[in-house]
PDB file of C-alpha atoms in Angstrom:
ATOM      1  CA  MET A   1     -12.919   5.064   1.349  1.00 90.00           C
ATOM      2  CA  ILE A   2      -9.277   4.636   0.432  1.00 94.00           C
ATOM      3  CA  PHE A   3      -8.080   1.222  -0.767  1.00 93.00           C
ATOM      4  CA  ALA A   4      -4.306   1.085  -0.322  1.00 94.00           C
ATOM      5  CA  VAL A   5      -1.848  -1.463  -1.533  1.00 94.00           C
ATOM      6  CA  ASP A   6       1.758  -2.348  -0.601  1.00 93.00           C
ATOM      7  CA  PRO A   7       2.807  -4.090  -3.738  1.00 92.00           C
ATOM      8  CA  SER A   8       5.097  -7.040  -4.186  1.00 90.00           C
ATOM      9  CA  THR A   9       5.424 -10.047  -6.252  1.00 89.00           C
ATOM     10  CA  VAL A  10       5.258 -12.358  -3.237  1.00 92.00           C
ATOM     11  CA  LYS A  11       2.978 -11.004  -0.655  1.00 94.00           C
ATOM     12  CA  VAL A  12       0.681  -7.839  -1.427  1.00 94.00           C
ATOM     13  CA  GLY A  13      -0.480  -5.921   1.737  1.00 95.00           C
ATOM     14  CA  TRP A  14      -3.823  -4.148   1.348  1.00 95.00           C
ATOM     15  CA  CYS A  15      -6.094  -1.996   3.504  1.00 94.00           C
ATOM     16  CA  VAL A  16      -9.516  -0.377   3.356  1.00 94.00           C
ATOM     17  CA  TYR A  17      -9.356   2.931   5.201  1.00 96.00           C
ATOM     18  CA  ASP A  18     -12.269   5.229   6.031  1.00 95.00           C
ATOM     19  CA  GLU A  19     -10.681   8.622   6.052  1.00 93.00           C
ATOM     20  CA  ASP A  20     -13.697  10.331   7.406  1.00 94.00           C
ATOM     21  CA  ARG A  21     -13.691   8.268  10.524  1.00 95.00           C
ATOM     22  CA  ASP A  22      -9.926   7.646  10.628  1.00 95.00           C
ATOM     23  CA  GLU A  23     -10.638   3.957  10.810  1.00 96.00           C
ATOM     24  CA  VAL A  24      -9.182   0.909   9.297  1.00 97.00           C
ATOM     25  CA  VAL A  25     -12.112  -1.069   8.078  1.00 95.00           C
ATOM     26  CA  ARG A  26     -10.368  -4.092   6.823  1.00 94.00           C
ATOM     27  CA  TYR A  27      -6.741  -5.126   6.001  1.00 95.00           C
ATOM     28  CA  GLY A  28      -4.916  -8.251   4.907  1.00 94.00           C
ATOM     29  CA  VAL A  29      -2.060  -9.798   3.044  1.00 94.00           C
ATOM     30  CA  HIS A  30      -2.483 -11.706  -0.271  1.00 94.00           C
ATOM     31  CA  ARG A  31       0.018 -14.437  -1.002  1.00 95.00           C
ATOM     32  CA  VAL A  32       0.625 -14.186  -4.730  1.00 95.00           C
ATOM     33  CA  THR A  33       0.316 -17.394  -6.734  1.00 95.00           C
ATOM     34  CA  GLY A  34       1.352 -18.320 -10.249  1.00 95.00           C
ATOM     35  CA  ASP A  35       4.209 -20.035 -12.029  1.00 95.00           C
ATOM     36  CA  THR A  36       4.922 -17.109 -14.503  1.00 94.00           C
ATOM     37  CA  PHE A  37       5.183 -13.434 -13.837  1.00 93.00           C
ATOM     38  CA  ASP A  38       2.079 -12.942 -16.006  1.00 93.00           C
ATOM     39  CA  GLU A  39       0.186 -15.345 -13.921  1.00 95.00           C
ATOM     40  CA  LYS A  40       1.342 -13.538 -10.721  1.00 94.00           C
ATOM     41  CA  LEU A  41       0.204 -10.200 -12.267  1.00 93.00           C
ATOM     42  CA  ALA A  42      -3.292 -11.681 -13.055  1.00 93.00           C
ATOM     43  CA  ASP A  43      -3.455 -13.060  -9.420  1.00 94.00           C
ATOM     44  CA  ILE A  44      -2.652  -9.787  -7.903  1.00 93.00           C
ATOM     45  CA  VAL A  45      -5.245  -7.883 -10.005  1.00 90.00           C
ATOM     46  CA  ARG A  46      -7.996 -10.508  -9.345  1.00 90.00           C
ATOM     47  CA  SER A  47      -7.378 -10.358  -5.618  1.00 89.00           C
ATOM     48  CA  ILE A  48      -7.132  -6.571  -5.394  1.00 86.00           C
ATOM     49  CA  ARG A  49     -10.134  -5.959  -7.589  1.00 85.00           C
ATOM     50  CA  TYR A  50     -12.311  -8.359  -5.509  1.00 85.00           C
ATOM     51  CA  GLN A  51     -11.347  -6.546  -2.303  1.00 83.00           C
ATOM     52  CA  PHE A  52     -11.818  -3.127  -3.880  1.00 79.00           C
ATOM     53  CA  GLU A  53     -15.190  -3.965  -5.296  1.00 80.00           C
ATOM     54  CA  VAL A  54     -16.411  -5.427  -2.024  1.00 82.00           C
ATOM     55  CA  PHE A  55     -15.505  -2.366  -0.125  1.00 79.00           C
ATOM     56  CA  ASP A  56     -16.581   0.098  -2.723  1.00 75.00           C
ATOM     57  CA  GLY A  57     -13.460   2.250  -2.684  1.00 74.00           C
ATOM     58  CA  ASP A  58     -13.182   5.754  -4.086  1.00 86.00           C
ATOM     59  CA  VAL A  59      -9.494   6.095  -4.089  1.00 91.00           C
ATOM     60  CA  LEU A  60      -6.771   3.497  -4.899  1.00 91.00           C
ATOM     61  CA  ALA A  61      -3.407   4.367  -3.138  1.00 94.00           C
ATOM     62  CA  VAL A  62      -0.329   2.437  -4.236  1.00 93.00           C
ATOM     63  CA  GLU A  63       3.154   2.645  -2.729  1.00 92.00           C
ATOM     64  CA  MET A  64       5.732   3.447  -5.381  1.00 87.00           C
ATOM     65  CA  PRO A  65       8.973   1.640  -5.619  1.00 78.00           C
ATOM     66  CA  VAL A  66      12.207   3.643  -5.134  1.00 73.00           C
ATOM     67  CA  LEU A  67      15.524   2.554  -6.348  1.00 61.00           C
ATOM     68  CA  HIS A  68      18.151   3.130  -3.526  1.00 54.00           C
ATOM     69  CA  SER A  69      21.539   1.935  -2.604  1.00 50.00           C
ATOM     70  CA  ARG A  70      20.283  -1.089  -0.482  1.00 55.00           C
ATOM     71  CA  ILE A  71      18.610  -2.731  -3.482  1.00 61.00           C
ATOM     72  CA  ARG A  72      20.987  -5.174  -4.998  1.00 67.00           C
ATOM     73  CA  ASN A  73      18.775  -6.614  -7.658  1.00 74.00           C
ATOM     74  CA  VAL A  74      17.541  -4.264 -10.265  1.00 78.00           C
ATOM     75  CA  LYS A  75      15.467  -6.907 -11.925  1.00 82.00           C
ATOM     76  CA  THR A  76      13.430  -6.976  -8.679  1.00 81.00           C
ATOM     77  CA  VAL A  77      12.765  -3.144  -8.825  1.00 81.00           C
ATOM     78  CA  ILE A  78      11.707  -3.559 -12.531  1.00 85.00           C
ATOM     79  CA  ARG A  79       9.292  -6.436 -11.603  1.00 88.00           C
ATOM     80  CA  LEU A  80       7.910  -4.294  -8.688  1.00 87.00           C
ATOM     81  CA  ALA A  81       7.509  -1.292 -10.974  1.00 87.00           C
ATOM     82  CA  GLN A  82       5.584  -3.513 -13.450  1.00 90.00           C
ATOM     83  CA  VAL A  83       3.161  -4.589 -10.534  1.00 90.00           C
ATOM     84  CA  VAL A  84       2.643  -0.918  -9.646  1.00 89.00           C
ATOM     85  CA  GLY A  85       1.929  -0.089 -13.238  1.00 89.00           C
ATOM     86  CA  VAL A  86      -0.635  -2.706 -13.647  1.00 89.00           C
ATOM     87  CA  LEU A  87      -2.261  -1.685 -10.314  1.00 88.00           C
ATOM     88  CA  ARG A  88      -2.277   1.940 -11.384  1.00 87.00           C
ATOM     89  CA  TYR A  89      -3.915   0.976 -14.685  1.00 87.00           C
ATOM     90  CA  ALA A  90      -6.469  -1.132 -12.894  1.00 84.00           C
ATOM     91  CA  GLY A  91      -7.125   1.851 -10.533  1.00 81.00           C
ATOM     92  CA  LEU A  92      -7.904   3.998 -13.446  1.00 82.00           C
ATOM     93  CA  CYS A  93     -10.588   1.598 -14.313  1.00 83.00           C
ATOM     94  CA  TRP A  94     -12.071   1.090 -10.897  1.00 82.00           C
ATOM     95  CA  ALA A  95     -11.345   4.143  -8.861  1.00 79.00           C
ATOM     96  CA  SER A  96     -12.336   7.799  -9.144  1.00 82.00           C
ATOM     97  CA  ARG A  97      -8.662   8.528  -8.319  1.00 88.00           C
ATOM     98  CA  THR A  98      -5.300   6.838  -7.806  1.00 89.00           C
ATOM     99  CA  VAL A  99      -2.677   8.270  -5.586  1.00 93.00           C
ATOM    100  CA  GLU A 100       1.126   7.438  -5.529  1.00 92.00           C
ATOM    101  CA  VAL A 101       2.725   7.175  -2.158  1.00 94.00           C
ATOM    102  CA  LEU A 102       6.463   7.176  -1.669  1.00 90.00           C
ATOM    103  CA  PRO A 103       7.983   5.048   1.051  1.00 87.00           C
ATOM    104  CA  SER A 104       9.248   8.195   2.737  1.00 86.00           C
ATOM    105  CA  GLU A 105       5.714   9.586   2.812  1.00 91.00           C
ATOM    106  CA  ARG A 106       4.444   6.388   4.333  1.00 89.00           C
ATOM    107  CA  CYS A 107       7.048   6.588   7.059  1.00 86.00           C
ATOM    108  CA  LEU A 108       6.544  10.338   7.803  1.00 88.00           C
ATOM    109  CA  ALA A 109       2.762   9.857   8.152  1.00 91.00           C
ATOM    110  CA  PHE A 110       3.574   7.963  11.322  1.00 90.00           C
ATOM    111  CA  GLY A 111       6.521  10.228  12.471  1.00 87.00           C
ATOM    112  CA  LEU A 112       9.228   7.799  11.361  1.00 85.00           C
ATOM    113  CA  ALA A 113      12.417   9.215   9.779  1.00 77.00           C
ATOM    114  CA  ALA A 114      12.615   8.025   6.062  1.00 66.00           C
ATOM    115  CA  ASN A 115      16.223   6.908   6.589  1.00 64.00           C
ATOM    116  CA  THR A 116      15.406   4.530   9.513  1.00 60.00           C
ATOM    117  CA  LYS A 117      17.053   1.223   8.770  1.00 63.00           C
ATOM    118  CA  ARG A 118      14.603  -1.134   7.016  1.00 63.00           C
ATOM    119  CA  ASN A 119      14.057  -3.934   9.692  1.00 64.00           C
ATOM    120  CA  HIS A 120      13.759  -1.491  12.573  1.00 73.00           C
ATOM    121  CA  ALA A 121      11.412   0.739  10.565  1.00 78.00           C
ATOM    122  CA  LYS A 122       9.188  -2.209   9.772  1.00 83.00           C
ATOM    123  CA  ARG A 123       8.894  -3.298  13.440  1.00 87.00           C
ATOM    124  CA  MET A 124       8.386   0.375  14.479  1.00 90.00           C
ATOM    125  CA  LEU A 125       5.672   0.994  11.906  1.00 91.00           C
ATOM    126  CA  VAL A 126       3.750  -2.161  12.937  1.00 93.00           C
ATOM    127  CA  SER A 127       3.864  -0.926  16.553  1.00 93.00           C
ATOM    128  CA  LEU A 128       2.698   2.624  15.546  1.00 94.00           C
ATOM    129  CA  VAL A 129      -0.079   1.352  13.348  1.00 95.00           C
ATOM    130  CA  ASN A 130      -1.235  -1.013  16.246  1.00 96.00           C
ATOM    131  CA  ALA A 131      -1.213   1.890  18.675  1.00 95.00           C
ATOM    132  CA  ARG A 132      -3.014   4.354  16.473  1.00 95.00           C
ATOM    133  CA  PHE A 133      -5.795   1.989  15.381  1.00 96.00           C
ATOM    134  CA  GLY A 134      -6.011  -0.541  18.190  1.00 95.00           C
ATOM    135  CA  LEU A 135      -4.877  -3.424  16.174  1.00 96.00           C
ATOM    136  CA  ASP A 136      -2.915  -6.486  17.143  1.00 95.00           C
ATOM    137  CA  LEU A 137      -0.710  -6.989  13.989  1.00 94.00           C
ATOM    138  CA  SER A 138       2.426  -9.076  14.581  1.00 91.00           C
ATOM    139  CA  PRO A 139       5.811  -8.079  13.067  1.00 89.00           C
ATOM    140  CA  LYS A 140       5.186 -10.741  10.408  1.00 89.00           C
ATOM    141  CA  GLU A 141       2.195  -8.775   9.146  1.00 91.00           C
ATOM    142  CA  HIS A 142       4.283  -5.846   8.219  1.00 91.00           C
ATOM    143  CA  ASP A 143       2.808  -5.871   4.612  1.00 94.00           C
ATOM    144  CA  ALA A 144      -0.603  -5.087   6.147  1.00 95.00           C
ATOM    145  CA  ALA A 145       0.773  -2.458   8.287  1.00 95.00           C
ATOM    146  CA  ASP A 146       2.727  -0.878   5.336  1.00 94.00           C
ATOM    147  CA  ALA A 147      -0.685  -0.867   3.376  1.00 96.00           C
ATOM    148  CA  ILE A 148      -2.369   0.913   6.295  1.00 97.00           C
ATOM    149  CA  ALA A 149       0.393   3.456   6.422  1.00 96.00           C
ATOM    150  CA  VAL A 150       0.073   3.979   2.709  1.00 96.00           C
ATOM    151  CA  ALA A 151      -3.605   4.712   3.227  1.00 96.00           C
ATOM    152  CA  VAL A 152      -2.929   7.279   5.904  1.00 97.00           C
ATOM    153  CA  ALA A 153      -0.262   8.926   3.834  1.00 96.00           C
ATOM    154  CA  ALA A 154      -2.568   9.081   0.783  1.00 96.00           C
ATOM    155  CA  ASP A 155      -5.217  10.744   2.995  1.00 96.00           C
ATOM    156  CA  LEU A 156      -2.749  13.336   4.233  1.00 95.00           C
ATOM    157  CA  LYS A 157      -1.636  13.932   0.628  1.00 95.00           C
ATOM    158  CA  LEU A 158      -5.305  14.344  -0.637  1.00 94.00           C
ATOM    159  CA  ARG A 159      -6.059  16.734   2.256  1.00 93.00           C
ATOM    160  CA  ARG A 160      -2.985  18.812   1.535  1.00 91.00           C
ATOM    161  CA  GLU A 161      -3.856  19.043  -2.083  1.00 90.00           C
ATOM    162  CA  ALA A 162      -7.425  20.184  -1.224  1.00 89.00           C
ATOM    163  CA  VAL A 163      -6.031  22.871   1.120  1.00 92.00           C
ATOM    164  CA  LEU A 164      -3.729  24.140  -1.686  1.00 89.00           C
ATOM    165  CA  ASP A 165      -6.482  24.031  -4.244  1.00 86.00           C
ATOM    166  CA  ALA A 166      -8.785  26.052  -1.902  1.00 88.00           C
ATOM    167  CA  ALA A 167      -6.041  28.625  -1.385  1.00 86.00           C
ATOM    168  CA  SER A 168      -5.400  29.258  -5.026  1.00 78.00           C
TER     169      SER A 168
END
């Protein structure tokens, strides 16, 4: 099982994905609570740990933040990187493996160009996730769709690594 996370300091998308059956077992969006940043980090870890343990994940996949020209607030990127760091550390404690997934890998796993405009890409990704897995996510649930795409991209990455290891 792959447990995937689309990190944020506001809403964290998550997904449990059975890579052997190519099936989304469960997904959701956690609305982060807390007055201080430390309280928000603790809330994120508590929520993700609970879901991870309930579904007995093997792999923790986390989308990595990327600094690009559309991001105007560097502090936001730094905070997001801190969330990712805490999740990666937690993954080292809970999972047999952690996998980093770039936003471009998440998009490419569903055939989207990595340079698709953000709002259009979110809507398209929700539609593609719904079509592939028979779900009924609304465009407002794009955080969950992102987590599902992170899981699929992580699975592809792990399979690619296994093939390369077997060939060497």
